[in-house]
Amino acid sequence: ADEHAGESATGTDPHIWLDPMNMAAIGTAVTERLSAANAAAAGQYQTNNASLASDMSRLDRAFADGLASCRSRIMVVSHEAFAYLGAAYGLTQVGISGLSPDAEPSPARMRDVADLVTREGITTIYYETLVDPKVAQTLADEAGVASAVLDPIEGLIAGSSDSYPTIMEKNLATLRAGQGCE
């Protein structure tokens, strides 16, 4: 029973894994399939899944606690990859470029987001690893706010030794600073 299952993200955002409890559910589904395919290793799969579930539960608690008291509940992001993360922890994402990380936003969209940043007192605009930060940084510079990296965990930078938990912990620290969380 996933406590986040009833929450809607966007319906088209594929980044389901950015909610740690979804990752736990994915792990359980994979464990069940692998156990059915290789009964001899089922015990090891179950042990590994229990470890994953524990790690995801810990991350979920860290995000829930860490994002409970934030000055801003609006995340302005370069593209809309963080709907599941936002829905899980009470944040609303506003994308500059929609769902496509390579799409150029229209001048009207840039103006609308800049107006939102000013009106809502947004202090940070997020861009992603592995994607050109030009649009987000341009908007941040024009609005006089900071820019910071959020990782949608679509791939690792060459030479990285990060893992899902370490990347998510960095995302949490970035969000806490950018959203003004206590």
C-alpha atoms as an extended CHARMM CRD file, in Angstrom:
* protein
*
       182  EXT
         1         1  ALA       CA              0.0000000000        0.0000000000        0.0000000000  PROA      1               0.0000000000
         2         2  ASP       CA              1.9300000000        2.9830000000       -1.3310000000  PROA      2               0.0000000000
         3         3  GLU       CA              0.8830000000        6.0980000000        0.5720000000  PROA      3               0.0000000000
         4         4  HSD       CA              1.6890000000        8.2380000000       -2.4780000000  PROA      4               0.0000000000
         5         5  ALA       CA             -0.1720000000        6.0620000000       -5.0000000000  PROA      5               0.0000000000
         6         6  GLY       CA             -3.3040000000        8.2150000000       -5.0610000000  PROA      6               0.0000000000
         7         7  GLU       CA             -1.4350000000       11.4150000000       -5.7410000000  PROA      7               0.0000000000
         8         8  SER       CA             -1.3530000000       12.6410000000       -9.3040000000  PROA      8               0.0000000000
         9         9  ALA       CA              1.8160000000       13.9960000000      -10.8400000000  PROA      9               0.0000000000
        10        10  THR       CA              1.2770000000       15.0110000000      -14.4470000000  PROA      10              0.0000000000
        11        11  GLY       CA              0.2750000000       11.7480000000      -16.0220000000  PROA      11              0.0000000000
        12        12  THR       CA              3.0040000000       12.1890000000      -18.6320000000  PROA      12              0.0000000000
        13        13  ASP       CA              6.0830000000       12.7870000000      -16.4930000000  PROA      13              0.0000000000
        14        14  PRO       CA              8.0850000000        9.5310000000      -16.6440000000  PROA      14              0.0000000000
        15        15  HSD       CA             10.2800000000       10.3870000000      -13.6040000000  PROA      15              0.0000000000
        16        16  ILE       CA              8.3290000000        8.1180000000      -11.2330000000  PROA      16              0.0000000000
        17        17  TRP       CA             11.5570000000        7.1210000000       -9.4600000000  PROA      17              0.0000000000
        18        18  LEU       CA             12.0190000000       10.5800000000       -7.9280000000  PROA      18              0.0000000000
        19        19  ASP       CA              9.5710000000        9.6010000000       -5.1640000000  PROA      19              0.0000000000
        20        20  PRO       CA             11.5260000000        7.1670000000       -2.9500000000  PROA      20              0.0000000000
        21        21  MET       CA              8.3700000000        5.2600000000       -2.0800000000  PROA      21              0.0000000000
        22        22  ASN       CA              7.8210000000        4.5960000000       -5.7760000000  PROA      22              0.0000000000
        23        23  MET       CA             11.3760000000        3.2330000000       -5.9070000000  PROA      23              0.0000000000
        24        24  ALA       CA             10.4920000000        0.8880000000       -3.0480000000  PROA      24              0.0000000000
        25        25  ALA       CA              7.4290000000       -0.3210000000       -4.9580000000  PROA      25              0.0000000000
        26        26  ILE       CA              9.5180000000       -0.8180000000       -8.1110000000  PROA      26              0.0000000000
        27        27  GLY       CA             12.0160000000       -2.8380000000       -6.0760000000  PROA      27              0.0000000000
        28        28  THR       CA              9.2530000000       -5.0670000000       -4.7520000000  PROA      28              0.0000000000
        29        29  ALA       CA              7.8510000000       -5.6560000000       -8.2580000000  PROA      29              0.0000000000
        30        30  VAL       CA             11.3130000000       -6.5270000000       -9.5980000000  PROA      30              0.0000000000
        31        31  THR       CA             11.9500000000       -8.8180000000       -6.6190000000  PROA      31              0.0000000000
        32        32  GLU       CA              8.7070000000      -10.6870000000       -7.2540000000  PROA      32              0.0000000000
        33        33  ARG       CA              9.5330000000      -11.1790000000      -10.9460000000  PROA      33              0.0000000000
        34        34  LEU       CA             13.1190000000      -12.2470000000      -10.2990000000  PROA      34              0.0000000000
        35        35  SER       CA             12.0290000000      -14.6230000000       -7.5370000000  PROA      35              0.0000000000
        36        36  ALA       CA              9.5040000000      -16.2420000000       -9.8860000000  PROA      36              0.0000000000
        37        37  ALA       CA             12.1600000000      -16.6090000000      -12.5880000000  PROA      37              0.0000000000
        38        38  ASN       CA             14.9030000000      -17.8790000000      -10.2530000000  PROA      38              0.0000000000
        39        39  ALA       CA             13.4470000000      -19.4770000000       -7.1480000000  PROA      39              0.0000000000
        40        40  ALA       CA             16.8980000000      -20.5880000000       -5.9630000000  PROA      40              0.0000000000
        41        41  ALA       CA             17.9440000000      -16.9580000000       -5.4790000000  PROA      41              0.0000000000
        42        42  ALA       CA             14.6070000000      -15.7340000000       -4.0820000000  PROA      42              0.0000000000
        43        43  GLY       CA             15.9800000000      -15.4170000000       -0.5490000000  PROA      43              0.0000000000
        44        44  GLN       CA             18.7860000000      -13.1180000000       -1.6930000000  PROA      44              0.0000000000
        45        45  TYR       CA             16.3520000000      -11.0580000000       -3.7680000000  PROA      45              0.0000000000
        46        46  GLN       CA             14.1070000000      -10.6680000000       -0.7130000000  PROA      46              0.0000000000
        47        47  THR       CA             17.0700000000       -9.6520000000        1.4730000000  PROA      47              0.0000000000
        48        48  ASN       CA             18.1780000000       -7.0650000000       -1.0720000000  PROA      48              0.0000000000
        49        49  ASN       CA             14.6270000000       -5.7670000000       -1.4220000000  PROA      49              0.0000000000
        50        50  ALA       CA             14.2890000000       -5.3920000000        2.3470000000  PROA      50              0.0000000000
        51        51  SER       CA             17.4760000000       -3.3090000000        2.3440000000  PROA      51              0.0000000000
        52        52  LEU       CA             16.1800000000       -1.1680000000       -0.5300000000  PROA      52              0.0000000000
        53        53  ALA       CA             12.8220000000       -0.6860000000        1.2090000000  PROA      53              0.0000000000
        54        54  SER       CA             14.5900000000        0.4150000000        4.3880000000  PROA      54              0.0000000000
        55        55  ASP       CA             16.7820000000        2.8910000000        2.4730000000  PROA      55              0.0000000000
        56        56  MET       CA             13.7540000000        4.2900000000        0.6160000000  PROA      56              0.0000000000
        57        57  SER       CA             11.7610000000        4.6240000000        3.8230000000  PROA      57              0.0000000000
        58        58  ARG       CA             14.6790000000        6.5220000000        5.3880000000  PROA      58              0.0000000000
        59        59  LEU       CA             14.8900000000        8.8240000000        2.3480000000  PROA      59              0.0000000000
        60        60  ASP       CA             11.1250000000        9.3720000000        2.3880000000  PROA      60              0.0000000000
        61        61  ARG       CA             11.2620000000       10.4140000000        6.0650000000  PROA      61              0.0000000000
        62        62  ALA       CA             14.2460000000       12.6920000000        5.3860000000  PROA      62              0.0000000000
        63        63  PHE       CA             12.4020000000       14.4290000000        2.5360000000  PROA      63              0.0000000000
        64        64  ALA       CA              9.1370000000       14.6920000000        4.4750000000  PROA      64              0.0000000000
        65        65  ASP       CA             10.9010000000       16.1640000000        7.5070000000  PROA      65              0.0000000000
        66        66  GLY       CA             13.3460000000       18.2860000000        5.5240000000  PROA      66              0.0000000000
        67        67  LEU       CA             10.6910000000       19.8690000000        3.3140000000  PROA      67              0.0000000000
        68        68  ALA       CA              7.9610000000       20.2270000000        5.9520000000  PROA      68              0.0000000000
        69        69  SER       CA              8.6570000000       23.8840000000        6.7790000000  PROA      69              0.0000000000
        70        70  CYS       CA              9.7630000000       25.7420000000        3.6850000000  PROA      70              0.0000000000
        71        71  ARG       CA              9.2840000000       29.4030000000        2.8970000000  PROA      71              0.0000000000
        72        72  SER       CA              8.3170000000       28.5510000000       -0.6890000000  PROA      72              0.0000000000
        73        73  ARG       CA              6.2890000000       25.5560000000       -1.8930000000  PROA      73              0.0000000000
        74        74  ILE       CA              6.8780000000       26.3850000000       -5.5990000000  PROA      74              0.0000000000
        75        75  MET       CA              9.8640000000       24.8330000000       -7.4160000000  PROA      75              0.0000000000
        76        76  VAL       CA             10.7810000000       26.6190000000      -10.6400000000  PROA      76              0.0000000000
        77        77  VAL       CA             12.5900000000       24.0450000000      -12.7890000000  PROA      77              0.0000000000
        78        78  SER       CA             14.1360000000       24.0840000000      -16.2350000000  PROA      78              0.0000000000
        79        79  HSD       CA             11.8630000000       21.2520000000      -17.3550000000  PROA      79              0.0000000000
        80        80  GLU       CA              9.0460000000       19.3780000000      -15.6840000000  PROA      80              0.0000000000
        81        81  ALA       CA             10.8640000000       16.3170000000      -14.3950000000  PROA      81              0.0000000000
        82        82  PHE       CA              9.9920000000       16.6970000000      -10.7150000000  PROA      82              0.0000000000
        83        83  ALA       CA              6.2090000000       16.2520000000      -10.5120000000  PROA      83              0.0000000000
        84        84  TYR       CA              6.4080000000       12.9880000000       -8.5480000000  PROA      84              0.0000000000
        85        85  LEU       CA              8.9530000000       14.4240000000       -6.1350000000  PROA      85              0.0000000000
        86        86  GLY       CA              6.8540000000       17.5480000000       -5.6790000000  PROA      86              0.0000000000
        87        87  ALA       CA              3.5790000000       15.6590000000       -5.2520000000  PROA      87              0.0000000000
        88        88  ALA       CA              5.1170000000       13.4010000000       -2.6050000000  PROA      88              0.0000000000
        89        89  TYR       CA              6.2900000000       16.3180000000       -0.4570000000  PROA      89              0.0000000000
        90        90  GLY       CA              3.8210000000       19.1250000000       -1.0690000000  PROA      90              0.0000000000
        91        91  LEU       CA              5.8060000000       21.1220000000       -3.6200000000  PROA      91              0.0000000000
        92        92  THR       CA              4.4080000000       22.4710000000       -6.8690000000  PROA      92              0.0000000000
        93        93  GLN       CA              6.7170000000       22.4510000000       -9.8540000000  PROA      93              0.0000000000
        94        94  VAL       CA              6.6220000000       25.1650000000      -12.5000000000  PROA      94              0.0000000000
        95        95  GLY       CA              8.5820000000       24.2440000000      -15.6030000000  PROA      95              0.0000000000
        96        96  ILE       CA             10.2060000000       26.7850000000      -17.8610000000  PROA      96              0.0000000000
        97        97  SER       CA             10.3450000000       24.4290000000      -20.8610000000  PROA      97              0.0000000000
        98        98  GLY       CA              7.5720000000       21.9350000000      -20.1420000000  PROA      98              0.0000000000
        99        99  LEU       CA              8.3930000000       18.2300000000      -20.3020000000  PROA      99              0.0000000000
       100       100  SER       CA             11.1100000000       18.4490000000      -22.9450000000  PROA      100             0.0000000000
       101       101  PRO       CA             14.5320000000       19.3570000000      -21.5600000000  PROA      101             0.0000000000
       102       102  ASP       CA             15.6760000000       20.5420000000      -24.9890000000  PROA      102             0.0000000000
       103       103  ALA       CA             12.6450000000       22.7000000000      -25.8630000000  PROA      103             0.0000000000
       104       104  GLU       CA             13.1650000000       26.4340000000      -26.0770000000  PROA      104             0.0000000000
       105       105  PRO       CA             10.4830000000       28.2520000000      -24.1090000000  PROA      105             0.0000000000
       106       106  SER       CA              8.6330000000       31.0550000000      -25.8350000000  PROA      106             0.0000000000
       107       107  PRO       CA              9.3460000000       34.6480000000      -24.8070000000  PROA      107             0.0000000000
       108       108  ALA       CA              5.8340000000       34.7390000000      -23.3250000000  PROA      108             0.0000000000
       109       109  ARG       CA              6.5840000000       31.6660000000      -21.1950000000  PROA      109             0.0000000000
       110       110  MET       CA              9.8620000000       33.1810000000      -19.9930000000  PROA      110             0.0000000000
       111       111  ARG       CA              7.9960000000       36.3840000000      -19.0530000000  PROA      111             0.0000000000
       112       112  ASP       CA              5.2550000000       34.4370000000      -17.2400000000  PROA      112             0.0000000000
       113       113  VAL       CA              7.7730000000       32.4590000000      -15.2050000000  PROA      113             0.0000000000
       114       114  ALA       CA              9.8210000000       35.6040000000      -14.4610000000  PROA      114             0.0000000000
       115       115  ASP       CA              6.6420000000       37.2970000000      -13.2250000000  PROA      115             0.0000000000
       116       116  LEU       CA              5.8770000000       34.2760000000      -11.0220000000  PROA      116             0.0000000000
       117       117  VAL       CA              9.4110000000       34.3390000000       -9.5980000000  PROA      117             0.0000000000
       118       118  THR       CA              9.0250000000       38.0050000000       -8.6810000000  PROA      118             0.0000000000
       119       119  ARG       CA              5.4340000000       37.7530000000       -7.4280000000  PROA      119             0.0000000000
       120       120  GLU       CA              6.0760000000       34.6530000000       -5.2780000000  PROA      120             0.0000000000
       121       121  GLY       CA              9.5010000000       35.6850000000       -3.9970000000  PROA      121             0.0000000000
       122       122  ILE       CA             11.1700000000       32.6230000000       -5.5140000000  PROA      122             0.0000000000
       123       123  THR       CA             14.8920000000       32.6820000000       -4.7090000000  PROA      123             0.0000000000
       124       124  THR       CA             16.1770000000       29.7190000000       -6.7340000000  PROA      124             0.0000000000
       125       125  ILE       CA             15.6140000000       28.3310000000      -10.2210000000  PROA      125             0.0000000000
       126       126  TYR       CA             16.6660000000       24.7200000000      -10.7110000000  PROA      126             0.0000000000
       127       127  TYR       CA             18.3200000000       23.1710000000      -13.7310000000  PROA      127             0.0000000000
       128       128  GLU       CA             19.4220000000       19.5860000000      -14.2910000000  PROA      128             0.0000000000
       129       129  THR       CA             22.5710000000       17.6020000000      -14.6270000000  PROA      129             0.0000000000
       130       130  LEU       CA             23.2500000000       16.4170000000      -18.1820000000  PROA      130             0.0000000000
       131       131  VAL       CA             21.1420000000       19.2430000000      -19.6900000000  PROA      131             0.0000000000
       132       132  ASP       CA             22.3470000000       22.6570000000      -20.8600000000  PROA      132             0.0000000000
       133       133  PRO       CA             21.5080000000       25.0990000000      -18.0180000000  PROA      133             0.0000000000
       134       134  LYS       CA             21.3870000000       28.1430000000      -20.3390000000  PROA      134             0.0000000000
       135       135  VAL       CA             17.6390000000       28.8340000000      -20.1420000000  PROA      135             0.0000000000
       136       136  ALA       CA             17.3920000000       28.4190000000      -16.3550000000  PROA      136             0.0000000000
       137       137  GLN       CA             20.5260000000       30.4410000000      -15.7130000000  PROA      137             0.0000000000
       138       138  THR       CA             19.3920000000       33.2070000000      -18.0780000000  PROA      138             0.0000000000
       139       139  LEU       CA             16.0640000000       33.4780000000      -16.2680000000  PROA      139             0.0000000000
       140       140  ALA       CA             17.7740000000       33.3540000000      -12.8550000000  PROA      140             0.0000000000
       141       141  ASP       CA             20.2020000000       36.1100000000      -13.8950000000  PROA      141             0.0000000000
       142       142  GLU       CA             17.4010000000       38.2960000000      -15.2740000000  PROA      142             0.0000000000
       143       143  ALA       CA             15.2910000000       37.7890000000      -12.1450000000  PROA      143             0.0000000000
       144       144  GLY       CA             18.2390000000       38.3300000000       -9.8190000000  PROA      144             0.0000000000
       145       145  VAL       CA             17.8990000000       34.9410000000       -8.1240000000  PROA      145             0.0000000000
       146       146  ALA       CA             20.1630000000       31.9330000000       -7.6570000000  PROA      146             0.0000000000
       147       147  SER       CA             20.2950000000       28.8540000000       -9.8350000000  PROA      147             0.0000000000
       148       148  ALA       CA             21.0360000000       25.3510000000       -8.5500000000  PROA      148             0.0000000000
       149       149  VAL       CA             21.2490000000       21.7960000000       -9.8480000000  PROA      149             0.0000000000
       150       150  LEU       CA             18.5580000000       19.1890000000       -9.1990000000  PROA      150             0.0000000000
       151       151  ASP       CA             19.3060000000       15.7280000000      -10.5420000000  PROA      151             0.0000000000
       152       152  PRO       CA             16.4290000000       13.8130000000      -12.1930000000  PROA      152             0.0000000000
       153       153  ILE       CA             18.6260000000       10.6990000000      -12.0550000000  PROA      153             0.0000000000
       154       154  GLU       CA             18.4500000000       10.0270000000      -15.7720000000  PROA      154             0.0000000000
       155       155  GLY       CA             22.1290000000        9.1110000000      -15.9440000000  PROA      155             0.0000000000
       156       156  LEU       CA             25.3970000000        9.6760000000      -14.1510000000  PROA      156             0.0000000000
       157       157  ILE       CA             28.1040000000       12.1440000000      -15.0140000000  PROA      157             0.0000000000
       158       158  ALA       CA             31.2040000000       10.3200000000      -16.2690000000  PROA      158             0.0000000000
       159       159  GLY       CA             33.3650000000        9.2060000000      -13.3500000000  PROA      159             0.0000000000
       160       160  SER       CA             30.6210000000        9.6540000000      -10.7600000000  PROA      160             0.0000000000
       161       161  SER       CA             30.5130000000        7.2780000000       -7.8100000000  PROA      161             0.0000000000
       162       162  ASP       CA             27.0660000000        8.4890000000       -6.7300000000  PROA      162             0.0000000000
       163       163  SER       CA             24.1130000000        6.2030000000       -6.0970000000  PROA      163             0.0000000000
       164       164  TYR       CA             20.3770000000        6.8050000000       -5.9550000000  PROA      164             0.0000000000
       165       165  PRO       CA             20.4790000000        7.5610000000       -2.2050000000  PROA      165             0.0000000000
       166       166  THR       CA             23.4650000000        9.9230000000       -2.4520000000  PROA      166             0.0000000000
       167       167  ILE       CA             21.9430000000       11.7970000000       -5.3940000000  PROA      167             0.0000000000
       168       168  MET       CA             18.5960000000       12.0930000000       -3.6250000000  PROA      168             0.0000000000
       169       169  GLU       CA             20.3480000000       13.3630000000       -0.4740000000  PROA      169             0.0000000000
       170       170  LYS       CA             22.0440000000       16.0500000000       -2.5990000000  PROA      170             0.0000000000
       171       171  ASN       CA             18.6690000000       16.9200000000       -4.1460000000  PROA      171             0.0000000000
       172       172  LEU       CA             17.1780000000       17.2730000000       -0.6650000000  PROA      172             0.0000000000
       173       173  ALA       CA             19.9880000000       19.5690000000        0.4780000000  PROA      173             0.0000000000
       174       174  THR       CA             19.5900000000       21.6630000000       -2.6940000000  PROA      174             0.0000000000
       175       175  LEU       CA             15.8300000000       21.9280000000       -2.2330000000  PROA      175             0.0000000000
       176       176  ARG       CA             16.1210000000       22.8180000000        1.4550000000  PROA      176             0.0000000000
       177       177  ALA       CA             18.4720000000       25.6770000000        0.6050000000  PROA      177             0.0000000000
       178       178  GLY       CA             16.5570000000       26.8300000000       -2.4660000000  PROA      178             0.0000000000
       179       179  GLN       CA             13.0910000000       26.6200000000       -0.9100000000  PROA      179             0.0000000000
       180       180  GLY       CA             14.1430000000       28.2850000000        2.3430000000  PROA      180             0.0000000000
       181       181  CYS       CA             13.3840000000       25.3080000000        4.5750000000  PROA      181             0.0000000000
       182       182  GLU       CA             13.9990000000       25.3760000000        8.3020000000  PROA      182             0.0000000000
